[in-house]
Short mmCIF file of C-alpha atoms in Angstrom, two decimals:
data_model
loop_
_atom_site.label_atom_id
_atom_site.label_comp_id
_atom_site.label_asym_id
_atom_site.label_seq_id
_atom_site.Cartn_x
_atom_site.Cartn_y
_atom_site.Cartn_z
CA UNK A 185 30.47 2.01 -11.77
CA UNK A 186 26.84 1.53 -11.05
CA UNK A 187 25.32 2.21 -14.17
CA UNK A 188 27.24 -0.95 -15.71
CA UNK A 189 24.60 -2.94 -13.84
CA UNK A 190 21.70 -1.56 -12.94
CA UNK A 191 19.55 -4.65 -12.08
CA UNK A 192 21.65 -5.21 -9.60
CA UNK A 193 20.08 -5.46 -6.00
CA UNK A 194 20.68 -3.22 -3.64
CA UNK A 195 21.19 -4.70 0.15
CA UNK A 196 19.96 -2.74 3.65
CA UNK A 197 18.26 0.28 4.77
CA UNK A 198 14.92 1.43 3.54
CA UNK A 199 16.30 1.78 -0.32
CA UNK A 200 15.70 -0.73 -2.65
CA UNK A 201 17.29 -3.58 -2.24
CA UNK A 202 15.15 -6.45 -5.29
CA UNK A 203 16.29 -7.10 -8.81
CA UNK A 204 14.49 -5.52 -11.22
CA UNK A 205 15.16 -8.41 -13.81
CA UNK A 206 12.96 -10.70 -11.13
CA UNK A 207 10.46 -8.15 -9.92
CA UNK A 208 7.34 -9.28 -10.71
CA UNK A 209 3.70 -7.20 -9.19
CA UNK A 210 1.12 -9.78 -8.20
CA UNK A 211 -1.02 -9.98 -11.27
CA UNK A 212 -4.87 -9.80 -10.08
CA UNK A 213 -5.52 -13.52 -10.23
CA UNK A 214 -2.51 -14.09 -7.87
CA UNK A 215 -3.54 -11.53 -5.12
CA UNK A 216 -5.09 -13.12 -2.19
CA UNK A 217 -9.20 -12.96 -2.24
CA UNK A 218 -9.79 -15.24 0.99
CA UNK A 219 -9.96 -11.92 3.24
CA UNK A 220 -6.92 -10.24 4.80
CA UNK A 221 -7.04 -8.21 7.90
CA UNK A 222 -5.64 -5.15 7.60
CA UNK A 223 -2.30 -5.97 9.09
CA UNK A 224 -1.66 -8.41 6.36
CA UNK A 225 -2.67 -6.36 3.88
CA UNK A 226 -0.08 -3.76 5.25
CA UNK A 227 2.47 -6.45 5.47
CA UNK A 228 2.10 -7.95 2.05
CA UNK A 229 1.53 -4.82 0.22
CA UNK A 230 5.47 -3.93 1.56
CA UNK A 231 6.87 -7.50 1.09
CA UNK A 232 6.06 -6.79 -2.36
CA UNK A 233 7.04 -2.89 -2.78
CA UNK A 234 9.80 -2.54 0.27
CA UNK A 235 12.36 -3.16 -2.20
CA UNK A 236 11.64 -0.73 -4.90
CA UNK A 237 12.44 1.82 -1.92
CA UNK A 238 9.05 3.24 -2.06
CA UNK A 239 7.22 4.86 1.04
CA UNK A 240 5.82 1.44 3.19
CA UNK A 241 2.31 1.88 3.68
CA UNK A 242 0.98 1.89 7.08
CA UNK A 243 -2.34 0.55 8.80
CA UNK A 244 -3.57 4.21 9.32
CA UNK A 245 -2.92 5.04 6.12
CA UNK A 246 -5.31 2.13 4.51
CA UNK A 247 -7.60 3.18 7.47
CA UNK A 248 -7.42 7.03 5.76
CA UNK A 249 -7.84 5.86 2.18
CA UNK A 250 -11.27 3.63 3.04
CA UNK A 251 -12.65 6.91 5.67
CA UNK A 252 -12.00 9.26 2.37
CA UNK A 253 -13.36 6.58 0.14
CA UNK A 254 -10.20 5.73 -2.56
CA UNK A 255 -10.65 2.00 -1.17
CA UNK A 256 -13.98 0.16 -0.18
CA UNK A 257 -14.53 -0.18 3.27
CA UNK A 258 -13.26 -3.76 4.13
CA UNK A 259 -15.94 -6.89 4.53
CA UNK A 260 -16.00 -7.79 8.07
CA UNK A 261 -12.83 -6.37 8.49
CA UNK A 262 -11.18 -8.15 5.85
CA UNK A 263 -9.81 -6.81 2.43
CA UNK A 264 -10.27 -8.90 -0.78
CA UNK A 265 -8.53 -8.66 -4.21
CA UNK A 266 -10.51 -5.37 -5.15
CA UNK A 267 -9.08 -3.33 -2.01
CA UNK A 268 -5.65 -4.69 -2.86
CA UNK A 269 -5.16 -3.86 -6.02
CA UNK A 270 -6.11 -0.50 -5.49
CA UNK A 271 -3.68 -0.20 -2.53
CA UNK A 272 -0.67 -1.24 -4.85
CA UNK A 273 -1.18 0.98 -7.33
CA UNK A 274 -1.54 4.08 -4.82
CA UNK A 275 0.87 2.80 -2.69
CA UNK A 276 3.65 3.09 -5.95
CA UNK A 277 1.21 6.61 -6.95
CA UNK A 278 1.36 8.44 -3.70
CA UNK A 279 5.43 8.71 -4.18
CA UNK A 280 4.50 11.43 -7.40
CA UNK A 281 0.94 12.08 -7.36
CA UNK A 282 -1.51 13.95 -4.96
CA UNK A 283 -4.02 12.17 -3.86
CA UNK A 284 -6.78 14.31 -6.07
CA UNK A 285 -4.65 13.03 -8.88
CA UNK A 286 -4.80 9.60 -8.04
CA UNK A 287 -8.69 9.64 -7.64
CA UNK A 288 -9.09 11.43 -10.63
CA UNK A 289 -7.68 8.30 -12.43
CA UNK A 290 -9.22 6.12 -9.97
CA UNK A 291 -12.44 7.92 -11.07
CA UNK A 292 -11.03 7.45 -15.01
CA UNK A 293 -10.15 3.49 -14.69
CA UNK A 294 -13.73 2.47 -13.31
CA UNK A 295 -15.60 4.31 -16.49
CA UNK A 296 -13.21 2.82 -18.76
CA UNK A 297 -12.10 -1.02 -17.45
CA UNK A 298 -12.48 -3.41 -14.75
CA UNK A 299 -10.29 -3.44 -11.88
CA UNK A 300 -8.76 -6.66 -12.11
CA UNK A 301 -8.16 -5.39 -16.53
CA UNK A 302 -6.42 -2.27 -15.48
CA UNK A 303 -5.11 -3.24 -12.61
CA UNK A 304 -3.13 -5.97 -14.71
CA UNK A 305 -2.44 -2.91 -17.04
CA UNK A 306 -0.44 -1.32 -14.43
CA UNK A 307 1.10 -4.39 -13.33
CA UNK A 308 2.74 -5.04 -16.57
CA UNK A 309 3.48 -1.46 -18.03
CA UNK A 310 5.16 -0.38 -14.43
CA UNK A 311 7.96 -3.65 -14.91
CA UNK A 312 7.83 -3.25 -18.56
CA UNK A 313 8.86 0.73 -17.37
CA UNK A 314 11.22 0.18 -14.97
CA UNK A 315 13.18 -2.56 -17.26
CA UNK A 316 13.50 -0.26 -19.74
CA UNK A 317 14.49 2.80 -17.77
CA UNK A 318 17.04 0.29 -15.73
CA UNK A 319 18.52 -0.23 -18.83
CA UNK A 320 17.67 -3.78 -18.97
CA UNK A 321 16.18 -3.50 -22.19
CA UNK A 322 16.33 -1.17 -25.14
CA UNK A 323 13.00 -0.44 -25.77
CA UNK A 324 9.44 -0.10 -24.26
CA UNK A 325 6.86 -2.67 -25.30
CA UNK A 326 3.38 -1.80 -25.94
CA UNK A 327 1.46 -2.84 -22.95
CA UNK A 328 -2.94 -3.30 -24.21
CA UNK A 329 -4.46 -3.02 -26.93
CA UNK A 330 -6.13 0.44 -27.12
CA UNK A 331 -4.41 3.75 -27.69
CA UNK A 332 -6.53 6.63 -25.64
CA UNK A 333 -5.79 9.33 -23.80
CA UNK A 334 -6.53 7.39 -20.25
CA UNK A 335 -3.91 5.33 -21.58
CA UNK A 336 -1.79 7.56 -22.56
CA UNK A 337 -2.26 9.19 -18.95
CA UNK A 338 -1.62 6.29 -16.94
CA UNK A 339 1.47 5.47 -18.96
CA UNK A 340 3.09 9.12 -18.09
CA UNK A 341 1.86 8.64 -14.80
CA UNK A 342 4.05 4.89 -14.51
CA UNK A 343 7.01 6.86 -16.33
CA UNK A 344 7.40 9.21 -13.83
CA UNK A 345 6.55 6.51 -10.57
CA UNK A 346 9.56 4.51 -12.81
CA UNK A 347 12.14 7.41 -12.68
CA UNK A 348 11.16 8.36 -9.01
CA UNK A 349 12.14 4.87 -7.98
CA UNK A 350 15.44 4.77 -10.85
CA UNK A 351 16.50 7.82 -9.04
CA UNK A 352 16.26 6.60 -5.53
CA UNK A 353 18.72 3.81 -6.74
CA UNK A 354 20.21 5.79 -8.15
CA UNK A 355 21.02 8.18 -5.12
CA UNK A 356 20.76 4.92 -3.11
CA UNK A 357 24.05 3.67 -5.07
CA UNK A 358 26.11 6.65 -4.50
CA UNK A 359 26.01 7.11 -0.47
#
């Protein structure tokens, strides 16, 4: 049955289809600063999420985040590190937050860390998450160093993205 190997990738349509033993989220050093027009941005923000069977982000949907202010406006057109990193993260959120969630801890993360810190925060707990819910290992790790509430917020928040994506494999598997 499927639940014998649930790192397993899962080929075709617009489920996932990457191993979640090999997933690995662009930490903020590795995410392209020279400038992307928004079409790349679109295009590697869903190389690197399409398989986790999340919603693929779309050009007017990056265009709708900068008008309401989520994301910076871009620099001559072009998005940097900053603009990216904040489009993962809601680009994973938007599948099981509203968007006056997501701002809320948008608002949360820029009194309490820099992006690139909690952006590699997220980076880490979200595969640490999804390892452990794919059964892949047997226990979480402690992702930082702090305990807090924002923390503890944020890590409930990457729970339930986790299970939102285990359960779309899940479903995914049994067509």
């Amino acid at each position: 049955g499927w639940k014998e190997k649930p790192g397993e990738s899962i080929p075709g349509g617009s489920g996932m289809s990457i191993n979640i033993e090999e997933f690995h989220m662009p930490r903020y050093r590795e995410l392209p600063d020279m400038g992307l027009y928004l079409e790349q941005v679109v295009k590697y923000i869903n190389g690197v999420l399409g398989g986790l069977g999340c919603q693929e982000i779309t050009s007017s949907m990056v265009s709708n985040y900068v008008k309401k202010g989520y994301i910076a406006n871009p620099v001559k057109k072009q998005y940097y590190a900053e603009q990216i990193a904040y489009l993962f993260f809601l680009s994973v959120a938007k599948n099981v937050l509203p968007m006056d969630n997501i701002e809320t801890l948008f608002e949360m993360q820029r009194r309490t860390y820099d992006t690139s810190v909690a952006y590699d925060y997220f980076c880490r707990e979200l595969e640490n998450m999804l390892q452990y819910i794919f059964g892949l290992k047997d226990r979480l790790e402690d992702v930082g160093h702090t305990a807090s509430e924002e923390k503890k917020i944020l890590r409930c928040a990457i729970t339930a993205m986790s299970h939102i994506i285990y359960l779309g494999y899940c479903f995914e598997k049994l067509k």
